[in-house]
Amino acid sequence: MNWIADTYRNTLGSQDLNATACVTGKSQLMGGIHGRESSAGKGLYLTTSHFLDNADFMKIVQLIPGVYSKSIIIQGFGNLGKHTSKYFSRYGAKVIGIIEKDASLYNPEGINHQALQDWVEQTGSIKDFPGAEMTDRDLLHEPCDILIPCAVERIITSDNVNKIQAKIIVEGANCTMSPMAYEMLLKKNVLIIPDILVNSGSVCSSYFEWLKNMRHVSFGRLTFKYEREANQHLLNSVQSSIETLFNIDCPIIPSADFESKMSGASEKDFVNSGLSYTIEGTVDDVNKLRIRHDLGLDLRQACYVLAMSKIVTTYATAGYTFT
């Protein structure tokens, strides 16, 4: 993406003020945005956690609400799989299995994410990682709470669908199952969070990057100093009022959390906040539509209906140019 943006700027876009916005996914040095690399995994985590917190869904799949202690198997440990493992591990889930093209790892007590990531950076592979058992078993068929395919299309078909023991399947990769397998899993009350919903994280971050490029300034850059000084004046005012009223020395020291936010939101804060807000709102809209149309667990159809409804509403509001 860096090469594409640079080439466009120096050729066809040489007179284009907004040439940097021609593509997204660039490095920060080339106009990219902080948090873009991990946004796909974070988006997947946020979407899934929203469903895990829903007591109605968890009652259907017979799980306790919440992320904590959920057992997870992830297929793929590339960018998406790596960050998916990071966020679920951070919030208390147990990643018990990792499937890669050259090896599969299994540890029922949970695989240490940071240790595995360090191992992959050193060796280039998950193979022979000492913190888990190397296994020849197909972990797609192992019992777990959540199965997250993050690499290959159509890994679940009518040939192996009856071997799937996961209660929830999160489609990190596109088109991870055949239509027949999807219908069969729905009949077994397996909650399938579809790719069209799960994969929105990287798309949202791309939009934020485009906005940054069109604005020609990083998010928060113009307000950092003002926000910090305003908050410091607030603390000084409270301190002065207390000392005057009670005639004592009373230094007001900000907590570590407040100190970190005194300068306002950073670019990464803007990305994370925008991502969370967008995903939570979309998941709520999908769920409301699913209930309204009595779609059961068919979230994929609910997503399609929601998307088409927005298109129809837009056309109806704007008017048709041609009839």
XYZ file of C-alpha atoms in Angstrom:
323
model
C 0.000 0.000 0.000
C 2.932 2.313 0.683
C 4.243 1.660 -2.821
C 0.832 2.236 -4.435
C 0.298 5.528 -2.585
C 3.822 6.751 -3.368
C 3.548 5.770 -7.040
C 0.184 7.492 -7.436
C 1.457 10.674 -5.762
C 4.416 10.834 -8.139
C 2.478 10.052 -11.333
C -1.251 10.486 -11.921
C -1.827 12.102 -8.521
C 1.017 14.636 -8.694
C -1.528 17.481 -8.799
C -3.994 15.866 -6.373
C -4.037 17.495 -2.933
C -5.610 14.343 -1.449
C -3.359 11.835 -3.209
C -2.375 10.131 0.064
C -6.002 9.045 0.487
C -5.920 6.940 -2.695
C -5.445 3.709 -0.700
C -5.617 2.632 2.943
C -3.621 0.131 4.961
C -0.454 2.233 4.729
C 2.208 2.430 7.427
C 1.974 5.395 9.792
C 5.055 6.960 8.202
C 3.223 7.037 4.869
C -0.069 8.416 6.187
C -1.507 5.324 7.815
C -3.336 5.306 11.123
C -2.357 3.977 14.547
C -4.184 0.740 15.350
C -4.866 -0.298 11.757
C -2.799 -3.495 11.977
C -4.712 -4.899 14.936
C -8.135 -3.540 13.947
C -9.331 -6.740 12.236
C -8.621 -8.832 15.338
C -10.028 -6.205 17.668
C -13.165 -5.881 15.542
C -13.638 -9.653 15.659
C -13.205 -9.647 19.427
C -15.596 -6.727 19.993
C -18.275 -8.272 17.774
C -18.001 -11.679 19.420
C -17.917 -10.293 22.969
C -21.110 -8.354 22.269
C -22.887 -11.626 21.486
C -21.248 -13.397 24.429
C -22.674 -10.755 26.756
C -26.195 -11.378 25.439
C -27.965 -13.727 27.869
C -30.574 -14.784 25.280
C -27.968 -16.057 22.825
C -25.976 -17.755 25.574
C -29.090 -19.526 26.825
C -29.632 -21.016 23.357
C -26.057 -22.314 23.069
C -25.989 -23.287 26.771
C -23.076 -21.115 27.838
C -22.601 -18.643 30.691
C -22.608 -15.024 29.438
C -19.255 -13.254 29.153
C -15.844 -13.834 27.591
C -14.134 -15.122 30.728
C -13.069 -18.812 30.702
C -14.480 -19.546 27.235
C -12.436 -22.197 25.405
C -11.360 -21.150 21.917
C -9.742 -22.827 18.915
C -8.314 -20.567 16.203
C -7.461 -21.648 12.678
C -4.615 -19.475 11.417
C -2.001 -17.435 13.277
C -1.408 -14.673 10.757
C -2.324 -11.053 11.391
C -5.996 -11.773 12.142
C -5.460 -14.957 14.147
C -2.604 -13.448 16.148
C -4.557 -10.392 17.246
C -7.705 -12.422 17.850
C -5.732 -14.649 20.210
C -4.247 -11.568 21.917
C -7.566 -9.894 22.700
C -9.401 -13.016 23.833
C -6.476 -14.027 26.052
C -6.269 -10.508 27.489
C -9.888 -10.629 28.644
C -9.818 -14.035 30.259
C -10.701 -16.559 27.562
C -8.603 -19.715 27.068
C -7.154 -20.289 23.606
C -6.774 -24.063 23.756
C -5.916 -24.736 20.112
C -4.072 -23.109 17.200
C -4.212 -24.590 13.705
C -1.586 -23.644 11.122
C -0.619 -25.080 7.730
C 2.494 -26.815 9.101
C 1.403 -27.697 12.657
C -1.400 -27.721 15.207
C -1.028 -26.880 18.887
C -3.294 -27.990 21.722
C -3.299 -27.172 25.429
C -6.554 -27.634 27.380
C -5.258 -25.235 30.058
C -4.771 -22.458 27.516
C -1.879 -21.374 25.300
C 0.153 -18.389 26.484
C -0.353 -15.874 23.691
C 2.711 -13.699 24.278
C 4.998 -16.714 24.591
C 3.646 -18.158 21.341
C 3.982 -14.846 19.511
C 7.593 -14.508 20.694
C 8.259 -18.072 19.523
C 6.814 -17.361 16.068
C 8.908 -14.191 15.753
C 12.035 -16.173 16.611
C 11.381 -19.309 14.539
C 8.880 -18.257 11.885
C 6.445 -21.026 12.822
C 4.300 -22.344 15.666
C 5.955 -25.758 15.212
C 7.651 -27.229 18.317
C 6.307 -24.493 20.609
C 7.108 -25.796 24.120
C 3.972 -24.385 25.729
C 1.532 -26.756 24.008
C 1.208 -30.253 22.597
C 1.917 -30.778 18.900
C -0.951 -32.862 17.568
C -1.996 -34.574 14.331
C -5.672 -34.422 15.310
C -7.924 -32.138 13.304
C -8.657 -29.493 15.922
C -11.607 -28.203 13.907
C -13.465 -31.206 15.287
C -12.341 -30.845 18.922
C -14.857 -29.787 21.600
C -14.668 -26.060 22.387
C -16.939 -23.140 23.133
C -15.840 -20.999 20.184
C -14.254 -22.002 16.877
C -12.701 -19.137 14.902
C -11.520 -19.929 11.346
C -9.167 -17.081 10.361
C -7.439 -18.389 7.254
C -9.085 -20.653 4.689
C -12.409 -20.521 2.835
C -14.902 -23.399 2.963
C -13.254 -25.424 5.674
C -16.678 -26.534 6.927
C -18.788 -28.412 4.396
C -21.478 -31.073 4.390
C -18.642 -33.642 4.554
C -17.370 -32.604 7.987
C -20.162 -30.479 9.479
C -21.384 -33.320 11.708
C -17.930 -33.515 13.316
C -18.008 -29.878 14.457
C -18.446 -29.700 18.248
C -18.109 -25.950 18.802
C -21.127 -24.116 20.215
C -20.214 -20.836 18.507
C -18.452 -20.325 15.174
C -16.984 -16.921 14.349
C -16.171 -16.466 10.653
C -12.881 -14.604 10.820
C -12.064 -15.608 7.237
C -14.478 -15.040 4.363
C -16.884 -17.810 3.331
C -15.664 -20.367 5.850
C -18.563 -22.745 5.295
C -20.786 -23.989 2.504
C -24.477 -22.966 2.417
C -25.534 -26.533 3.235
C -23.196 -26.710 6.233
C -24.518 -23.352 7.426
C -28.116 -24.579 7.371
C -27.189 -27.810 9.126
C -25.394 -25.954 11.913
C -28.336 -23.598 12.418
C -30.607 -26.591 12.943
C -28.218 -27.783 15.669
C -28.525 -24.367 17.423
C -24.914 -23.439 16.721
C -24.457 -19.659 16.877
C -22.670 -18.526 13.702
C -21.383 -14.947 13.679
C -20.992 -14.268 9.943
C -18.002 -12.861 8.093
C -19.966 -9.863 6.792
C -20.334 -8.686 10.405
C -17.109 -9.949 11.985
C -14.746 -8.518 9.361
C -15.884 -4.918 9.759
C -12.988 -3.914 12.015
C -10.396 -3.424 9.292
C -12.935 -1.682 7.040
C -13.828 0.801 9.788
C -10.156 1.545 10.413
C -9.598 2.041 6.690
C -12.362 4.635 6.745
C -10.740 6.384 9.710
C -7.420 6.391 7.830
C -9.128 7.922 4.779
C -10.672 10.617 7.000
C -7.249 11.394 8.453
C -5.754 11.720 4.968
C -8.562 13.978 3.786
C -8.189 16.186 6.886
C -4.391 16.361 6.456
C -3.877 16.180 10.215
C -3.748 13.408 12.805
C -6.724 12.946 15.103
C -6.205 14.874 18.341
C -3.136 16.773 17.164
C -4.817 20.177 17.417
C -6.260 19.620 20.890
C -3.584 17.741 22.881
C -1.985 20.791 24.505
C -5.291 22.601 25.124
C -6.902 19.547 26.724
C -3.955 18.977 29.049
C -3.789 22.595 30.148
C -7.561 22.761 30.686
C -7.500 19.676 32.887
C -4.512 20.970 34.824
C -6.328 24.276 35.444
C -9.318 22.285 36.717
C -7.135 20.404 39.214
C -5.446 23.636 40.316
C -8.824 25.304 40.809
C -10.100 22.446 42.999
C -6.869 22.499 45.007
C -7.028 26.276 45.501
C -10.685 26.150 46.606
C -10.059 23.403 49.187
C -6.954 25.103 50.576
C -8.730 28.464 50.866
C -11.831 26.991 52.485
C -10.067 24.806 55.055
C -6.795 26.740 55.364
C -4.689 23.641 54.765
C -2.237 22.379 52.164
C -4.087 19.925 49.928
C -2.145 18.963 46.779
C -4.404 17.388 44.136
C -2.522 14.594 42.418
C -4.190 12.984 39.380
C -4.516 9.222 39.349
C -2.563 7.229 36.769
C -5.710 6.709 34.669
C -6.606 10.407 34.717
C -3.002 11.400 34.016
C -3.000 9.239 30.889
C -6.154 10.975 29.619
C -5.359 14.570 30.591
C -4.145 15.362 27.082
C -7.361 14.081 25.523
C -7.783 11.258 23.031
C -4.804 10.070 20.993
C -5.119 8.789 17.434
C -5.266 5.232 18.747
C -7.975 6.263 21.229
C -10.031 7.730 18.383
C -9.678 4.529 16.346
C -10.599 2.262 19.274
C -13.534 4.446 20.314
C -14.886 4.735 16.780
C -14.457 1.015 16.214
C -16.272 0.082 19.427
C -19.114 2.526 18.813
C -19.637 1.405 15.205
C -19.550 -2.315 15.959
C -21.789 -2.132 19.028
C -24.388 -0.105 17.139
C -24.347 -2.462 14.161
C -24.639 -5.596 16.309
C -27.610 -4.059 18.132
C -29.279 -3.191 14.796
C -28.747 -6.721 13.468
C -30.158 -8.284 16.626
C -33.243 -6.039 16.629
C -33.929 -6.882 12.989
C -33.399 -10.602 13.681
C -36.043 -10.463 16.416
C -38.456 -8.351 14.355
C -38.381 -10.791 11.422
C -38.212 -13.933 13.593
C -34.978 -15.163 11.989
C -33.863 -17.313 14.918
C -30.061 -17.658 14.898
C -29.721 -16.738 11.218
C -27.502 -13.694 11.660
C -26.254 -13.812 8.075
C -29.732 -13.236 6.681
C -30.309 -10.511 9.279
C -27.145 -8.735 8.081
C -28.249 -8.940 4.445
C -31.725 -7.631 5.258
C -30.242 -4.743 7.251
C -27.870 -3.813 4.412
C -30.617 -3.957 1.772
C -32.974 -1.948 3.994
C -30.395 0.836 4.241
C -29.950 0.886 0.464
C -33.716 1.035 -0.142
C -34.131 3.781 2.466
C -31.345 5.824 0.884
C -32.863 5.558 -2.595
C -36.322 6.345 -1.302
C -35.040 9.405 0.559
C -32.770 10.750 -2.201
C -35.097 9.901 -5.093
C -34.347 7.839 -8.187
C -32.411 9.560 -10.946
C -33.733 7.142 -13.574
C -36.919 5.071 -13.522
